[in-house]
Coordinates of C-alpha atoms in Angstrom, one line a residue:
X1 CA -34.7 46.1 -31.2
X2 CA -36.3 48.0 -34.0
X3 CA -39.3 47.2 -36.1
X4 CA -41.1 49.1 -38.9
X5 CA -44.9 48.4 -38.6
X6 CA -47.0 47.2 -41.5
X7 CA -44.4 45.1 -43.3
X8 CA -44.4 41.4 -43.8
X9 CA -40.6 41.2 -43.9
X10 CA -38.7 41.0 -41.7
X11 CA -40.9 38.9 -39.5
X12 CA -39.2 39.9 -36.3
X13 CA -37.5 42.9 -34.9
X14 CA -33.8 43.5 -35.7
X15 CA -31.1 44.3 -33.1
X16 CA -29.0 47.5 -33.4
X17 CA -26.4 49.0 -31.1
X18 CA -27.2 52.5 -29.9
X19 CA -24.9 54.7 -31.8
X20 CA -25.6 57.9 -29.9
X21 CA -28.1 59.3 -27.4
X22 CA -29.1 62.8 -26.1
X23 CA -30.6 62.6 -22.6
X24 CA -31.8 66.2 -22.8
X25 CA -33.8 65.8 -26.0
X26 CA -34.6 62.1 -25.6
X27 CA -33.3 61.3 -29.1
X28 CA -31.6 58.0 -29.8
X29 CA -29.4 57.5 -32.9
X30 CA -28.7 54.3 -34.9
X31 CA -26.1 53.7 -37.6
X32 CA -27.6 51.5 -40.3
X33 CA -26.2 50.0 -43.5
X34 CA -28.7 48.6 -45.9
X35 CA -28.2 44.9 -46.3
X36 CA -31.5 43.0 -46.2
X37 CA -35.2 43.7 -45.8
X38 CA -34.9 44.9 -42.2
X39 CA -32.4 47.6 -42.9
X40 CA -34.1 48.5 -46.2
X41 CA -37.4 49.1 -44.3
X42 CA -35.6 51.6 -42.1
X43 CA -33.9 53.3 -45.0
X44 CA -37.2 53.8 -46.7
X45 CA -38.9 55.5 -43.8
X46 CA -39.8 59.1 -44.5
X47 CA -38.9 61.7 -41.9
X48 CA -41.5 61.7 -39.1
X49 CA -42.6 58.1 -39.8
X50 CA -43.1 55.9 -36.7
X51 CA -40.9 52.9 -35.9
X52 CA -41.2 50.6 -32.9
X53 CA -38.3 50.4 -30.4
X54 CA -37.9 47.8 -27.7
X55 CA -35.0 48.5 -25.3
X56 CA -32.6 49.1 -23.9
X57 CA -31.8 45.3 -23.7
X58 CA -28.7 43.4 -22.7
X59 CA -25.5 44.5 -20.9
X60 CA -23.0 47.2 -21.7
X61 CA -19.2 47.7 -21.8
X62 CA -17.7 47.8 -18.4
X63 CA -15.2 50.4 -17.1
X64 CA -14.8 48.6 -13.7
X65 CA -11.2 48.3 -12.6
X66 CA -9.9 51.1 -14.9
X67 CA -8.7 54.4 -13.5
X68 CA -7.3 57.6 -14.7
X69 CA -4.2 57.1 -16.9
X70 CA -5.2 53.6 -18.0
X71 CA -4.9 52.8 -21.7
X72 CA -7.4 50.7 -23.6
X73 CA -8.0 49.7 -27.2
X74 CA -11.2 49.7 -29.2
X75 CA -11.2 47.3 -32.2
X76 CA -14.1 47.8 -34.6
X77 CA -15.0 46.1 -37.8
X78 CA -17.1 48.0 -40.3
X79 CA -20.6 49.0 -39.1
X80 CA -19.6 47.3 -35.8
X81 CA -18.1 50.6 -34.9
X82 CA -21.6 52.0 -34.2
X83 CA -21.6 51.9 -30.4
X84 CA -18.2 53.3 -29.7
X85 CA -18.7 57.1 -29.7
X86 CA -20.6 56.7 -26.5
X87 CA -17.9 54.5 -25.0
X88 CA -15.1 56.9 -26.0
X89 CA -17.0 59.8 -24.3
X90 CA -17.3 57.6 -21.1
X91 CA -13.6 56.8 -21.2
X92 CA -12.7 60.5 -21.7
X93 CA -14.8 61.5 -18.7
X94 CA -12.8 59.1 -16.5
X95 CA -9.4 60.1 -17.8
X96 CA -8.8 56.8 -19.6
X97 CA -7.0 56.8 -22.9
X98 CA -8.7 54.9 -25.7
X99 CA -7.1 54.1 -29.1
X100 CA -9.4 53.2 -32.0
X101 CA -8.5 50.5 -34.5
X102 CA -11.1 50.7 -37.3
X103 CA -11.1 48.3 -40.2
X104 CA -13.3 47.4 -43.2
X105 CA -13.2 45.8 -46.6
X106 CA -12.6 49.1 -48.3
X107 CA -12.7 52.9 -47.8
X108 CA -16.4 53.1 -48.8
X109 CA -17.3 50.8 -45.9
X110 CA -15.8 53.3 -43.5
X111 CA -17.5 56.4 -44.8
X112 CA -18.9 57.1 -41.3
X113 CA -15.4 57.5 -39.7
X114 CA -15.9 61.2 -39.2
X115 CA -18.2 60.3 -36.3
X116 CA -15.1 59.6 -34.3
X117 CA -13.3 62.9 -34.9
X118 CA -14.5 64.6 -31.7
X119 CA -15.3 61.8 -29.3
X120 CA -12.0 61.6 -27.5
X121 CA -10.1 58.8 -29.3
X122 CA -6.4 59.4 -28.5
X123 CA -5.2 57.7 -31.7
X124 CA -7.1 56.3 -34.7
X125 CA -5.5 53.5 -36.8
X126 CA -7.3 52.7 -40.0
X127 CA -7.0 49.6 -42.1
X128 CA -8.8 48.1 -45.1
X129 CA -8.6 44.7 -46.7
X130 CA -7.8 46.2 -50.1
X131 CA -5.5 49.0 -48.9
X132 CA -7.8 51.8 -50.2
X133 CA -7.7 53.5 -46.7
X134 CA -5.0 53.2 -44.1
X135 CA -2.9 50.1 -43.9
X136 CA -3.6 47.1 -46.1
X137 CA -4.8 44.1 -44.2
X138 CA -7.2 43.0 -41.4
X139 CA -7.9 45.3 -38.4
X140 CA -6.9 42.4 -36.1
X141 CA -3.4 42.5 -37.7
X142 CA -3.1 46.2 -37.1
X143 CA -4.2 45.8 -33.5
X144 CA -1.7 43.0 -33.0
X145 CA 1.1 45.3 -34.1
X146 CA -0.2 48.2 -32.0
X147 CA -0.6 46.0 -28.9
X148 CA 3.0 44.8 -29.1
X149 CA 4.3 48.3 -29.2
X150 CA 1.8 50.0 -26.7
X151 CA 3.4 51.7 -23.7
X152 CA 1.8 51.5 -21.2
X153 CA 0.3 48.2 -22.3
X154 CA -3.4 48.0 -23.0
X155 CA -5.4 47.3 -19.9
X156 CA -8.5 46.2 -21.8
X157 CA -9.8 45.6 -25.3
X158 CA -13.3 46.5 -26.4
X159 CA -14.6 45.2 -29.7
X160 CA -17.6 45.0 -32.0
X161 CA -17.7 43.5 -35.5
X162 CA -18.3 40.2 -37.4
X163 CA -17.7 36.9 -35.7
X164 CA -14.8 35.9 -38.0
X165 CA -13.0 39.1 -36.8
X166 CA -13.8 38.1 -33.2
X167 CA -12.3 34.7 -33.7
X168 CA -9.0 36.2 -34.9
X169 CA -9.0 38.9 -32.2
X170 CA -9.6 36.3 -29.5
X171 CA -6.3 34.6 -30.4
X172 CA -4.5 37.9 -30.3
X173 CA -5.7 39.0 -26.9
X174 CA -5.2 35.5 -25.5
X175 CA -1.5 35.5 -26.5
X176 CA -1.1 39.1 -25.2
X177 CA -3.0 38.3 -21.9
X178 CA -5.2 41.4 -22.3
X179 CA -8.8 41.2 -20.9
X180 CA -11.4 41.8 -23.5
X181 CA -15.1 42.4 -24.0
X182 CA -16.7 41.5 -27.4
X183 CA -20.1 42.9 -28.4
X184 CA -21.3 39.8 -30.2
X185 CA -23.3 40.1 -33.4
X186 CA -25.6 37.0 -33.1
X187 CA -28.8 37.2 -35.0
X188 CA -31.4 38.2 -32.4
X189 CA -35.1 37.6 -33.1
X190 CA -36.7 38.7 -29.9
X191 CA -34.1 40.2 -27.5
X192 CA -35.3 38.6 -24.3
X193 CA -34.4 34.8 -24.6
X194 CA -37.7 33.4 -26.0
X195 CA -36.7 32.5 -29.6
X196 CA -33.1 31.2 -28.9
X197 CA -32.1 32.6 -32.3
X198 CA -28.9 34.2 -30.9
X199 CA -27.2 31.2 -29.3
X200 CA -23.4 31.1 -29.5
X201 CA -21.3 28.0 -28.7
X202 CA -20.0 28.2 -25.2
X203 CA -16.6 27.2 -23.8
X204 CA -17.9 25.9 -20.5
X205 CA -21.5 24.9 -21.5
X206 CA -23.1 24.0 -24.8
X207 CA -24.3 27.4 -25.7
X208 CA -24.7 31.0 -24.5
X209 CA -27.9 33.0 -25.2
X210 CA -26.4 36.2 -26.4
X211 CA -29.4 38.5 -25.6
X212 CA -29.6 37.3 -22.0
X213 CA -25.9 36.8 -21.1
X214 CA -24.6 39.5 -23.4
X215 CA -24.4 40.6 -26.1
X216 CA -21.1 41.8 -24.6
X217 CA -19.1 38.7 -23.5
X218 CA -15.4 38.0 -22.6
X219 CA -13.9 36.0 -25.5
X220 CA -12.8 33.1 -23.2
X221 CA -16.5 32.2 -22.7
X222 CA -17.0 31.4 -26.4
X223 CA -16.0 28.2 -28.1
X224 CA -14.4 29.8 -31.2
X225 CA -13.6 26.4 -32.9
X226 CA -17.4 25.9 -33.1
X227 CA -18.3 29.3 -34.4
X228 CA -19.4 29.0 -38.1

């Protein structure tokens, strides 16, 4: 959770995935695209200016049950790709093959894709809604084609992106019977369950508090028909 001190807006911290980290130097990196006042405040920071960080919070992607030789897929939508270089390095260290499906509305939205050149992705499949980069269409469609042809089959799917993408991907992994972990993008205000701003409709109970129970959740715990 990041905050720039001395600003009236945004009123609360904003949640960001850790895009990279160097344990030796203590540096933590975030991938930010300017959309609203929170991201604008970060963009306007001069080098050396202070920012307040609260974290790490929430859970992480799991590699449990995967061994050397396993094959997994990473499905990322736009800026949702931020946390995956770290995951790819972890997969590579355990001898697990990871394929990247990276999609966005257009080529400009994927201008950060070079971040994945040296992280260990076995294959990178690009797609854009307008066809300006890679295949034309949604990244979920590209993944559905890839999953049908994958040999050996994907043992797990990891994903981060917007909720409409998740809703479509949930149907694909359900039909293919592939276990999945989605890093949900609910709007978090506090990060530790006090504000209840990040609730998601639950399949087995009325709602899930994303910051406490996630943000990474299996898709079968979410009631996609109720997701706005």
